[in-house]
mmCIF file of C-alpha atoms and ligand atoms in Angstrom:
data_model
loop_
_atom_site.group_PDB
_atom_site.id
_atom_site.type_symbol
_atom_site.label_atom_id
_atom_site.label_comp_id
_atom_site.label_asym_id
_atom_site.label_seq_id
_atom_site.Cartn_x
_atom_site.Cartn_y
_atom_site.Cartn_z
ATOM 1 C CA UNK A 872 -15.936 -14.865 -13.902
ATOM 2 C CA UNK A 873 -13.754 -12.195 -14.038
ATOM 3 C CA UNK A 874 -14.298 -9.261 -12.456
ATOM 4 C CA UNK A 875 -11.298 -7.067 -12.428
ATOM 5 C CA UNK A 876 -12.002 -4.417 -14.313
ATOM 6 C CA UNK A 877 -9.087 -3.577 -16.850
ATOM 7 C CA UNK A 878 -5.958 -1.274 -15.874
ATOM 8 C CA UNK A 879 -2.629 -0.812 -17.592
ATOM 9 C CA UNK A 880 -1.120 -2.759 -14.620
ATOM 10 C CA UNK A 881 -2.786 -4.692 -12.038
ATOM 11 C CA UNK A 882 -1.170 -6.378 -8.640
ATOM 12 C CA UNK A 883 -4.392 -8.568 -8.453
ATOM 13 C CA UNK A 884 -6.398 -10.466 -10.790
ATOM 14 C CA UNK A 885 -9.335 -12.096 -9.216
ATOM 15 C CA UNK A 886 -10.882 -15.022 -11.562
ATOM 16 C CA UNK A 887 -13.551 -15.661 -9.536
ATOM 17 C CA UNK A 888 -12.084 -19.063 -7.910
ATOM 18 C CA UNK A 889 -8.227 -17.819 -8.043
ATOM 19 C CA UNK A 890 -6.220 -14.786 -6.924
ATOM 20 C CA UNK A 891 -3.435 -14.078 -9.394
ATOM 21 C CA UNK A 892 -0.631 -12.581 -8.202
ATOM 22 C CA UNK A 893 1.703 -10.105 -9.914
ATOM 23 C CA UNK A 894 5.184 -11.085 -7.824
ATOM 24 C CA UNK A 895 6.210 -7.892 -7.361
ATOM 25 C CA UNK A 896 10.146 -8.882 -6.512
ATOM 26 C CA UNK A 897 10.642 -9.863 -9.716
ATOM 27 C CA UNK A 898 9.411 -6.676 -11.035
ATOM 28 C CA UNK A 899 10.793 -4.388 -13.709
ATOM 29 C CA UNK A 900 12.729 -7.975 -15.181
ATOM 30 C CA UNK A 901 9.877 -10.284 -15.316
ATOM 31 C CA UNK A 902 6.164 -9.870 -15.506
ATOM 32 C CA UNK A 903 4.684 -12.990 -13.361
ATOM 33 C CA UNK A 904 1.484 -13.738 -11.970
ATOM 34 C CA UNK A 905 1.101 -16.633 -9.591
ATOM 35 C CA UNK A 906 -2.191 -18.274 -8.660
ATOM 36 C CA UNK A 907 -3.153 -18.863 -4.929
ATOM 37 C CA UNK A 908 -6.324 -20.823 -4.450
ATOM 38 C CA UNK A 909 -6.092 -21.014 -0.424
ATOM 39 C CA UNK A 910 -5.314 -18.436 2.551
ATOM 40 C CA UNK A 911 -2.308 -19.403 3.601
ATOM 41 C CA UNK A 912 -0.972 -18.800 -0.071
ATOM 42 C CA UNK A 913 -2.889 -15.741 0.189
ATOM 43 C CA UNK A 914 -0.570 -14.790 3.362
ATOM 44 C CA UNK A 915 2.667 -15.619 1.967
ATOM 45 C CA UNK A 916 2.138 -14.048 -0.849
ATOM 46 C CA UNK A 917 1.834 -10.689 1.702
ATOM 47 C CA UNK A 918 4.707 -11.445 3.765
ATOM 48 C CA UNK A 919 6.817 -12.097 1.350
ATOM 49 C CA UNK A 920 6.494 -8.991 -0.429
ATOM 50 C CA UNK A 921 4.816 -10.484 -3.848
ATOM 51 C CA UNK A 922 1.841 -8.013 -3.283
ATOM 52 C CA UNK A 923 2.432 -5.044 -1.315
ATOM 53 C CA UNK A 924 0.660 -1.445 -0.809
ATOM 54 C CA UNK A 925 -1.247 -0.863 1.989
ATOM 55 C CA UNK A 926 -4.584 -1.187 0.147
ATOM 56 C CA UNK A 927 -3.526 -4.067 -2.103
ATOM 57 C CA UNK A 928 -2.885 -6.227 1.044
ATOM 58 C CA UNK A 929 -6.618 -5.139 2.572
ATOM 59 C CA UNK A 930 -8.014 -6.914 -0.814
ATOM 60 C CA UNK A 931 -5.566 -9.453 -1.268
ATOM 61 C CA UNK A 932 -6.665 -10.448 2.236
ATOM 62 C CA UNK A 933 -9.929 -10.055 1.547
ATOM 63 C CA UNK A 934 -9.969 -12.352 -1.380
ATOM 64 C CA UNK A 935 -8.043 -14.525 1.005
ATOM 65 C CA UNK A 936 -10.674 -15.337 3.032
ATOM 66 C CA UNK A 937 -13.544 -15.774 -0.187
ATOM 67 C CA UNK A 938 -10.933 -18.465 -1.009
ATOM 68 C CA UNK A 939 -10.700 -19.545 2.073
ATOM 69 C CA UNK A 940 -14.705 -20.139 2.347
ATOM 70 C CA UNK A 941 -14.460 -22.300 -0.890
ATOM 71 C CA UNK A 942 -11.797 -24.429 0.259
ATOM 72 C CA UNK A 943 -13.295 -25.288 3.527
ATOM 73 C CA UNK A 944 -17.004 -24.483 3.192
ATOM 74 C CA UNK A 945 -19.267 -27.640 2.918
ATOM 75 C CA UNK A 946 -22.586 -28.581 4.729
ATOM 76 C CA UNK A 947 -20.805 -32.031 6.025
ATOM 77 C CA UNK A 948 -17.781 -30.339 7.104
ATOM 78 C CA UNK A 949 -18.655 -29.245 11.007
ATOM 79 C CA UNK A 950 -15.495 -27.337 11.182
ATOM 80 C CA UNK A 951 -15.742 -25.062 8.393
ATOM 81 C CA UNK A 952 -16.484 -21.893 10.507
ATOM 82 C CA UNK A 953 -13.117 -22.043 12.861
ATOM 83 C CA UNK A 954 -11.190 -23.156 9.926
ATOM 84 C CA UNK A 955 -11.946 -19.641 8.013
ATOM 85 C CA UNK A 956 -11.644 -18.071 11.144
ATOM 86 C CA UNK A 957 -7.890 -19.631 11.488
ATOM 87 C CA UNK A 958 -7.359 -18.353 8.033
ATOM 88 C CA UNK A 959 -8.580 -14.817 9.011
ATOM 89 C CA UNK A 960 -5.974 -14.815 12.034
ATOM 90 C CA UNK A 961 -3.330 -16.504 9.834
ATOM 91 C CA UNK A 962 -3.530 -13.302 7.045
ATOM 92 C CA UNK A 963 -3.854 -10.683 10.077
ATOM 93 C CA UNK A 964 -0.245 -11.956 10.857
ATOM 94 C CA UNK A 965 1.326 -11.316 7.318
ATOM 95 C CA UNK A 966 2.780 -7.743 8.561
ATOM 96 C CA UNK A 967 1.731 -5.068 10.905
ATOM 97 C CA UNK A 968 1.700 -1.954 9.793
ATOM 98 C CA UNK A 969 -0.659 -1.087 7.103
ATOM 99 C CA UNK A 970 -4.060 -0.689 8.805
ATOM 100 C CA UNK A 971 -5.904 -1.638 5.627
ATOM 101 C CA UNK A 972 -5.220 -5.045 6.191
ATOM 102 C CA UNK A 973 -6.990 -5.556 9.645
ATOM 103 C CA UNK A 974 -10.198 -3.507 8.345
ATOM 104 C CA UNK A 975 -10.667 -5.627 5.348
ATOM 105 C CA UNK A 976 -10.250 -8.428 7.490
ATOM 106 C CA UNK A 977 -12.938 -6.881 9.930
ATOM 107 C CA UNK A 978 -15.024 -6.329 7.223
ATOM 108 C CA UNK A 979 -14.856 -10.169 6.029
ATOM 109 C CA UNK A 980 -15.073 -11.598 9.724
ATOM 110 C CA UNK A 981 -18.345 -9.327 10.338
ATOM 111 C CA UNK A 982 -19.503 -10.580 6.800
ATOM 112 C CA UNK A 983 -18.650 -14.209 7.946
ATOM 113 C CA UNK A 984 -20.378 -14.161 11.321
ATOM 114 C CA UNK A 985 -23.340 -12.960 10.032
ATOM 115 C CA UNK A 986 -24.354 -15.697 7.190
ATOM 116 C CA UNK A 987 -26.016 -18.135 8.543
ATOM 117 C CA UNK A 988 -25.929 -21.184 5.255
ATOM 118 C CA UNK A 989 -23.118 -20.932 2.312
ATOM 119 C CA UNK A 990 -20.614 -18.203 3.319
ATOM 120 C CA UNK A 991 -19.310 -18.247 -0.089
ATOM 121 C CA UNK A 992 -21.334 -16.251 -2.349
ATOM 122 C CA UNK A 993 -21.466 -13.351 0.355
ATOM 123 C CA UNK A 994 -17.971 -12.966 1.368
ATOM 124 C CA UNK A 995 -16.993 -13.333 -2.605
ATOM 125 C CA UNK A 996 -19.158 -10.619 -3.471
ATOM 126 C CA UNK A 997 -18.030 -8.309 -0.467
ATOM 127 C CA UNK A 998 -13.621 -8.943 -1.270
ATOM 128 C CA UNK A 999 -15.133 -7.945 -5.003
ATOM 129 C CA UNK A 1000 -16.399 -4.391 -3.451
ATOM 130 C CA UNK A 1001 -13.725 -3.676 -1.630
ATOM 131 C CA UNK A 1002 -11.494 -3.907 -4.384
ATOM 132 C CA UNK A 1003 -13.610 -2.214 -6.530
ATOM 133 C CA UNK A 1004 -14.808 0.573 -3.814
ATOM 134 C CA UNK A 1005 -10.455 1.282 -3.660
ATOM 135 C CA UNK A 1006 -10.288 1.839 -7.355
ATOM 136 C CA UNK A 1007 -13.400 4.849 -7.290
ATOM 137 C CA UNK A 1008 -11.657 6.066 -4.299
ATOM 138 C CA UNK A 1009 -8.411 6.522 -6.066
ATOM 139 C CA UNK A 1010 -9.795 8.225 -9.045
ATOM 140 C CA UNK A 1011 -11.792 10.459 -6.680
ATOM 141 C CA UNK A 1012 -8.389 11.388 -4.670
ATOM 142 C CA UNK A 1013 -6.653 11.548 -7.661
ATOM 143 C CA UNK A 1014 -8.868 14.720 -9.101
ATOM 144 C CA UNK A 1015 -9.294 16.218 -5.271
ATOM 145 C CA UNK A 1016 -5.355 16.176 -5.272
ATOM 146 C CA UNK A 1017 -4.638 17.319 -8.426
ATOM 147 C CA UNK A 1018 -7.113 20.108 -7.626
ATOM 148 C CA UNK A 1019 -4.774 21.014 -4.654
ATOM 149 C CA UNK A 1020 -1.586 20.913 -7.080
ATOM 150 C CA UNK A 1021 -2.682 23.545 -9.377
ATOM 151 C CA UNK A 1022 -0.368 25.065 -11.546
ATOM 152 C CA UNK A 1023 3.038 23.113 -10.042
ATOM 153 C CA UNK A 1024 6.503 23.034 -11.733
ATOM 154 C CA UNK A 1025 7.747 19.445 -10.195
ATOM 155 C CA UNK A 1026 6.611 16.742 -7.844
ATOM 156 C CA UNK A 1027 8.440 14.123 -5.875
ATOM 157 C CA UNK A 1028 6.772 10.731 -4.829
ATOM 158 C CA UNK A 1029 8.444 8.282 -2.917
ATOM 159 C CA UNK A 1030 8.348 4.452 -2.670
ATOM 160 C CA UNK A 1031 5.288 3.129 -4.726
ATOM 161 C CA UNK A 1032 1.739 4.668 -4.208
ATOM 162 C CA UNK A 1033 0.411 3.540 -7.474
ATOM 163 C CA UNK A 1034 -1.795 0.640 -9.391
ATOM 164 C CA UNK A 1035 0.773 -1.557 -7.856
ATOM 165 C CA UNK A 1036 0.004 -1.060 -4.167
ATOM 166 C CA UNK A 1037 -3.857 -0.654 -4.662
ATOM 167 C CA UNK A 1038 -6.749 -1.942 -6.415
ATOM 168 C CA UNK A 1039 -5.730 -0.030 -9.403
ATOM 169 C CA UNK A 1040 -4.746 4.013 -10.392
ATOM 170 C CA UNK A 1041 -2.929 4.558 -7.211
ATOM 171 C CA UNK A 1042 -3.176 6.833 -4.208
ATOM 172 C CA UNK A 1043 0.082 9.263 -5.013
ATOM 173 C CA UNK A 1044 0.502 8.080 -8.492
ATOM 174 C CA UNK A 1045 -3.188 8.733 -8.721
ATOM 175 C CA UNK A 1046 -3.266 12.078 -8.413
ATOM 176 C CA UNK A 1047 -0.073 12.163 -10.563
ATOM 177 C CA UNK A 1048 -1.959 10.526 -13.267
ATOM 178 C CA UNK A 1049 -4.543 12.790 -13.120
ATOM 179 C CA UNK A 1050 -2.088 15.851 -12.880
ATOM 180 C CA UNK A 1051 -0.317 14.719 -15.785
ATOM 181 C CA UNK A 1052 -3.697 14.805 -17.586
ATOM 182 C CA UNK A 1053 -3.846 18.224 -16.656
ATOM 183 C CA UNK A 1054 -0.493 19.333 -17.743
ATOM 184 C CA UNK A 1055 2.145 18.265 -15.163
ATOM 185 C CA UNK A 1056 5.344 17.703 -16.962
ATOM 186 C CA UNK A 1057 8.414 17.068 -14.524
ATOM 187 C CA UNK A 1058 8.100 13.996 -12.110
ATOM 188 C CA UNK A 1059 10.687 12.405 -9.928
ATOM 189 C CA UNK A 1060 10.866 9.311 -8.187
ATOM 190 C CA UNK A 1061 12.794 8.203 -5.248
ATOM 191 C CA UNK A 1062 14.637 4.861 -5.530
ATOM 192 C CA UNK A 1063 12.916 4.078 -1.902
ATOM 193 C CA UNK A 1064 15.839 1.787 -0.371
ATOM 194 C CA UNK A 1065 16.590 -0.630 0.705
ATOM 195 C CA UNK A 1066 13.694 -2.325 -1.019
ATOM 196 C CA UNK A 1067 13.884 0.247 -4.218
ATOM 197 C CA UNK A 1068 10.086 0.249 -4.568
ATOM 198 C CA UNK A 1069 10.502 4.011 -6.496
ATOM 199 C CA UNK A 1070 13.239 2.801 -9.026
ATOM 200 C CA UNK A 1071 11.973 -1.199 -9.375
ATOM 201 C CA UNK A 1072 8.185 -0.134 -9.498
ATOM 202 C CA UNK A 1073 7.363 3.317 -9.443
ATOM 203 C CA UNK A 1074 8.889 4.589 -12.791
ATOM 204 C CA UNK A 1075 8.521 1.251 -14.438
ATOM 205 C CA UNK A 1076 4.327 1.806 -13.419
ATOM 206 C CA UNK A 1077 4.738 5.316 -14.534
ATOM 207 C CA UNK A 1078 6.235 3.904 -18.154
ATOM 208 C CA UNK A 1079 3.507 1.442 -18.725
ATOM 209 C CA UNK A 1080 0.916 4.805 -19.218
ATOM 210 C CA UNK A 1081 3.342 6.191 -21.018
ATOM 211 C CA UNK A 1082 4.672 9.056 -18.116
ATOM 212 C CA UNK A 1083 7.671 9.738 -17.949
ATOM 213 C CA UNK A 1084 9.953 9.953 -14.686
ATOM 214 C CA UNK A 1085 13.035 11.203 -13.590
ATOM 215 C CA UNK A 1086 13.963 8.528 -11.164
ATOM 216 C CA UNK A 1087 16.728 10.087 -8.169
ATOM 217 C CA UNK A 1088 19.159 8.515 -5.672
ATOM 218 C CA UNK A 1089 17.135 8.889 -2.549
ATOM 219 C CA UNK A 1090 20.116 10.911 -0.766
ATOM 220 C CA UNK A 1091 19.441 13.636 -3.981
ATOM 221 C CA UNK A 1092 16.225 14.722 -2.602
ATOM 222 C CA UNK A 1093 17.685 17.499 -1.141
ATOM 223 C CA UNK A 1094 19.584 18.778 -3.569
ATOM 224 C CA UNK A 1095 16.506 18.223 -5.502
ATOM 225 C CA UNK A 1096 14.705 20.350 -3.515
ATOM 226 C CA UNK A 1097 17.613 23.064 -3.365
ATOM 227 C CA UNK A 1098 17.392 23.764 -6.927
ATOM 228 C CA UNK A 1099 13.384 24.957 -7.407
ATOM 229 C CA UNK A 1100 12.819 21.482 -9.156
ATOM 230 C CA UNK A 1101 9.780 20.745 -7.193
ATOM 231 C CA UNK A 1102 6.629 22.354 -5.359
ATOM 232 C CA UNK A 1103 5.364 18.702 -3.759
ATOM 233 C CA UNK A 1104 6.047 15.719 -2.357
ATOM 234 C CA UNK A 1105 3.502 13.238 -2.999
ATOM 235 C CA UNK A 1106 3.144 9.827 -1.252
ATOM 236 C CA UNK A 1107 0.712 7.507 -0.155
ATOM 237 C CA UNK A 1108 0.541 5.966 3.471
ATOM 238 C CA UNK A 1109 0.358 2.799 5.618
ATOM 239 C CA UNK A 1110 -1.999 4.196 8.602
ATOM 240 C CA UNK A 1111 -3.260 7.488 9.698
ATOM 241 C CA UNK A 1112 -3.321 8.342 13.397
ATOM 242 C CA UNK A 1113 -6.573 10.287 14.220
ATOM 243 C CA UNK A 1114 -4.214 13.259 15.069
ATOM 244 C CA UNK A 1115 -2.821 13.411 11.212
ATOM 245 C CA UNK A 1116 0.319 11.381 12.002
ATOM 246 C CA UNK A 1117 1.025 9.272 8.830
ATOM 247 C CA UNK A 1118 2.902 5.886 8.787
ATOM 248 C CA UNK A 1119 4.444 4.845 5.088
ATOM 249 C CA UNK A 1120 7.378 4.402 3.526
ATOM 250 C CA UNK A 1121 11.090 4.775 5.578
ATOM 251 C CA UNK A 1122 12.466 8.180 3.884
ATOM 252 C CA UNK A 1123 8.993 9.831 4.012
ATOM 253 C CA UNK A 1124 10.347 11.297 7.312
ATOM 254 C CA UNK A 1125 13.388 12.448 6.347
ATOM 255 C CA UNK A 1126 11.236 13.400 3.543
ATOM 256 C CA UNK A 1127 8.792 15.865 4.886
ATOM 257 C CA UNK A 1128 12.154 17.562 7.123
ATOM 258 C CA UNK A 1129 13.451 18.309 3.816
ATOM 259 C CA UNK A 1130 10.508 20.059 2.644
ATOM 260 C CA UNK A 1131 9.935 21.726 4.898
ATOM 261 C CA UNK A 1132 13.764 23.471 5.138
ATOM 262 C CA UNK A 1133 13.284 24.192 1.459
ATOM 263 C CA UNK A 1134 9.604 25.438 1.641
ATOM 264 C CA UNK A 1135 8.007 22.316 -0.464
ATOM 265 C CA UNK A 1136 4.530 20.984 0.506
ATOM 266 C CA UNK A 1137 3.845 17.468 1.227
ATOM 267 C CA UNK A 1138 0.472 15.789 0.371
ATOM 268 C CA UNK A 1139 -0.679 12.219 1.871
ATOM 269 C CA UNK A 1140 -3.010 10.487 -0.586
ATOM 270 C CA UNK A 1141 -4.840 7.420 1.331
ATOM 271 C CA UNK A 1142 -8.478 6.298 1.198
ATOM 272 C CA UNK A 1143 -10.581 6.362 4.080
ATOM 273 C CA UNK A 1144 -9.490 2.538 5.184
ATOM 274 C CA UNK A 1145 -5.908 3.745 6.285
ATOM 275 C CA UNK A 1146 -7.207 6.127 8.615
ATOM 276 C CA UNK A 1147 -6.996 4.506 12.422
ATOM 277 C CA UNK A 1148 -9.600 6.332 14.440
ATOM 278 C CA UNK A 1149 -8.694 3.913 17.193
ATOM 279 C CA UNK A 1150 -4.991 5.528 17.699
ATOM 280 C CA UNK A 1151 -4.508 9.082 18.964
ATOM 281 C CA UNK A 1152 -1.369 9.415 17.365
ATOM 282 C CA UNK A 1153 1.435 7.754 15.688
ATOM 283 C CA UNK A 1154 3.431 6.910 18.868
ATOM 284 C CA UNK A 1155 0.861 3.638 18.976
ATOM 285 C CA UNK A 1156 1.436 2.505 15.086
ATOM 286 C CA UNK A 1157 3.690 -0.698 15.062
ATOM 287 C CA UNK A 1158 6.676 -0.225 12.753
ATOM 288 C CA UNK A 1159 7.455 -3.301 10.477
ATOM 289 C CA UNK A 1160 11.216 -4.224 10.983
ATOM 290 C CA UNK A 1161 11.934 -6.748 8.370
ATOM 291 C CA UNK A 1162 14.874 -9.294 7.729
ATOM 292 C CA UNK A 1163 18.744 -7.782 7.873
ATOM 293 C CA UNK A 1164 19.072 -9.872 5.045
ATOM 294 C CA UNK A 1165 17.066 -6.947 2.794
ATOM 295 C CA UNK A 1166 19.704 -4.399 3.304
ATOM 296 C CA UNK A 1167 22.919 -6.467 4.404
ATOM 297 C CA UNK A 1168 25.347 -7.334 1.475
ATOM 298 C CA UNK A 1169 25.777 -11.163 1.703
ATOM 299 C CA UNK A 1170 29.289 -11.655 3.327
ATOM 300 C CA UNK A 1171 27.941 -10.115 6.397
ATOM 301 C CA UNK A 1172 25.079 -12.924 6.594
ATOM 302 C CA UNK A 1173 27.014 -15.172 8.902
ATOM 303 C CA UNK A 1174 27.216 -16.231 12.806
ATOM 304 C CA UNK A 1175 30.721 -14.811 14.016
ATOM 305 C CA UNK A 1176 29.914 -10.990 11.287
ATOM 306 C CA UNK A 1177 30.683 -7.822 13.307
ATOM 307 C CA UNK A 1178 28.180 -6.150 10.973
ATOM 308 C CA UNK A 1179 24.459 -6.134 11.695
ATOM 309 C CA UNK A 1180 21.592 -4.127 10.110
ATOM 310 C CA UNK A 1181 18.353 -2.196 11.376
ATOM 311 C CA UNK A 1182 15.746 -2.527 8.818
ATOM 312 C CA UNK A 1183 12.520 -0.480 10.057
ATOM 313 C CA UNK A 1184 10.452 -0.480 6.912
ATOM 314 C CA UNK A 1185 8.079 2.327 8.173
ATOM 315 C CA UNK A 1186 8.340 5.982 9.977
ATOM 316 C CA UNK A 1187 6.154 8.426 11.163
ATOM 317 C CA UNK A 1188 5.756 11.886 9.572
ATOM 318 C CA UNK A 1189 3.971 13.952 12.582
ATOM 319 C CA UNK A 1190 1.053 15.937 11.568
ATOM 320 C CA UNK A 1191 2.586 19.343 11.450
ATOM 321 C CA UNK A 1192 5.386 18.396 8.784
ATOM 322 C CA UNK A 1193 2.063 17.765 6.312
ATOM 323 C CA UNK A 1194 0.245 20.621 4.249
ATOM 324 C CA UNK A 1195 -2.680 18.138 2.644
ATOM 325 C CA UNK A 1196 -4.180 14.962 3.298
ATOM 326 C CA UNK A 1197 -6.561 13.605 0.421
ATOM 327 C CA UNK A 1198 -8.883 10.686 1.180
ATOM 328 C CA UNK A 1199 -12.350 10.162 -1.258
ATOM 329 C CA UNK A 1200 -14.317 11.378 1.477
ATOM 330 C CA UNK A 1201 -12.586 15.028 1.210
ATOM 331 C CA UNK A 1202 -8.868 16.918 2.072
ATOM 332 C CA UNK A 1203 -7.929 17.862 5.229
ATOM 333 C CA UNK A 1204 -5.510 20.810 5.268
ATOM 334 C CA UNK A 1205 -2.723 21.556 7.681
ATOM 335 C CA UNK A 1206 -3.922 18.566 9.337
ATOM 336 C CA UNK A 1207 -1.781 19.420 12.628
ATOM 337 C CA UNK A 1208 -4.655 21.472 13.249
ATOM 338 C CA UNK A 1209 -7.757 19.330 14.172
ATOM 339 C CA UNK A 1210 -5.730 15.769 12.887
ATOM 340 C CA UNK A 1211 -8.432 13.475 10.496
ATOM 341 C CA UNK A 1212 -11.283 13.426 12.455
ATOM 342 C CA UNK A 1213 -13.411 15.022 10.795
ATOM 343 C CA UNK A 1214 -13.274 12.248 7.771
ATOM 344 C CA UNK A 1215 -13.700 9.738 10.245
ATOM 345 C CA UNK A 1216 -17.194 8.180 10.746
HETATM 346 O O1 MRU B 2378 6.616 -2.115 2.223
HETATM 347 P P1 MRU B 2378 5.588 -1.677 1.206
HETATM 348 O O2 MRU B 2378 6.112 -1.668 -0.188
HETATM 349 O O3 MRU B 2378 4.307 -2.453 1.359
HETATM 350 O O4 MRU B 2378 5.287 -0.183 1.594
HETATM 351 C C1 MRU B 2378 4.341 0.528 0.846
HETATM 352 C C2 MRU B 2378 4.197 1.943 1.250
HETATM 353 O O5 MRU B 2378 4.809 2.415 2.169
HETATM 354 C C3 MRU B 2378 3.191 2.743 0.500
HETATM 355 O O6 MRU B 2378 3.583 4.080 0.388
HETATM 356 C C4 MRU B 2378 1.844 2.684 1.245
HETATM 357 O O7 MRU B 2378 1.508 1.356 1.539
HETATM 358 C C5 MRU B 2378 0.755 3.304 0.450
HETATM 359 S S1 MRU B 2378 0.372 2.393 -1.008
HETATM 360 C C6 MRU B 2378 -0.919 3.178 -1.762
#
């Protein structure tokens, strides 16, 4: 069974026994999909950056554990129960940032705990929803943000908030898409270093639906943003504080300072599952530092090198630098105000 519905690009291809994989490092040279069958494949797959996006890890995860239910799943196998439950804590550890992942994995471990024969069918069915709940969401943000843009000359997104990093259609490049349907001509994309998620993914995502994008050095933003070319920066996030701090992308920061020097908005496009009710503000999100080998040229990889790197992979925009927040459940504006709590159930 297959049932991802069809999209011009999809990180995830569930078969119904199988999670294919687009490997997103090899990305815009080579178009491969890999097929995991068990969790821990599932996890490494996260960690090392194959699949990425906040909400693409939740359901990659998620699908993790169906799999992991038909690997280990059998009435003469005593053990079954830890062993998902082992697999659970194994895909929790793939990286810390991105909320998404733990509620998916919430979601599955409640799911778990309360079958009481074959696991399987249940926990299948419920990875299934949540990756087909994301997609609704993200056509639902995508018309609630495009609402917001109106009549705008220019937008600015940053790393990749599309299909890519979600079930499909995007968060950001959601409500781009749907912009674009309503008329928005000029685009620009970030290159999003050291990882170049804007110039590897973003405009190559943008080109597969035929959009064009003007793809920028990120130190031209704010030259960018000195000549008129843009209204908006548009990006997606990796957790929501309940006070409207946002976690995503390292340069959203600098990012939303820019704008707001130059008088340009900045809208956060996440579903509902990146909010973290549980965290006043950002000050509590953990920020992913990753290997010095992502941003350190190779001669410098070596025991006696002078030369080290610091590779945070996240930052916090505080509330007040943010006009808009869209999730499916409705916007928040000038979230500094009264943060995201009123979206919060
Ligand atoms: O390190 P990445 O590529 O996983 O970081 C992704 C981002 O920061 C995205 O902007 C965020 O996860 C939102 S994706 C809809």
């Amino acid at each position: 069974m297959n049932s991802t519905p069809h999209l011009s690009v999809s990180a995830l291809i569930w078969t119904g026994d199988c999670l294919k994989v687009l490997d997103q490092r090899q990305l815009p040279e080579k178009v491969i999909y890999h097929d995991y069958h068990t969790a821990p494949d599932v996890a490494q797959a996260i960690s090392s950056m194959q699949v990425r996006g906040a909400p693409a890890i939740g359901i990659a995860a998620a699908y993790g554990v169906a799999l992991s239910a038909q690997q280990h799943y059998a009435e003469n196998n005593p053990d079954w129960y830890e062993q998902v439950t082992n697999d659970i804590q194994l895909l929790a550890q793939s990286r810390p940032t991105a909320v998404n992942l733990f509620w998916a994995l919430e979601l599955m471990q409640k799911a778990l705990q309360s079958q009481n024969g074959n696991p399987i069918p249940a926990l299948q069915a419920l990875a299934e929803k949540i990756h087909a709940d994301d997609i609704a969401a993200n056509h639902k943000m995508g018309e609630l943000g495009a609402n917001i843009l109106g009549n705008c000359k220019g937008v600015m997104t940053h790393c990749n908030a599309g299909a890519l990093a979600t079930g499909g259609y995007g968060t950001a490049l959601g409500v781009i898409r749907s912009a674009c349907k309503r008329g928005l001509k000029k685009i620009y994309a970030g290159e999003t270093r050291p990882w170049l998620q804007g110039a590897r993914l973003t405009v190559w995502e943008l080109a597969q639906d035929g959009i064009p994008a003007t793809l920028i050095a990120d130190s031209a933003a704010a030259w960018l943003m000195a000549q008129g070319e843009i209204d908006w920066i548009i990006v997606g996030a990796d957790r929501i504080a309940a006070n409207g701090d946002v976690a995503n992308k390292i340069g959203t920061y600098s990012l939303a300072v820019l704008a707001k020097q130059h008088g340009v908005k900045v809208m956060v496009v996440a579903p509902t599952s990146t909010l973290d009710g549980s965290i006043a503000s950002g000050a509590e999100i953990t920020i992913e530092q990753r290997l010095q080998s992502e941003l350190l040229p190779a001669c410098y990889l070596h025991e006696n090198s002078l030369v080290d790197a610091w590779n945070p992979v996240f930052d916090v925009t505080p509330a007040h630098l943010i006009s808009a927040i869209v999730t499916e459940r409705g916007v928040v504006l000038n979230p500094a105000a009264e943060g995201v709590r009123s979206l919060l159930c």
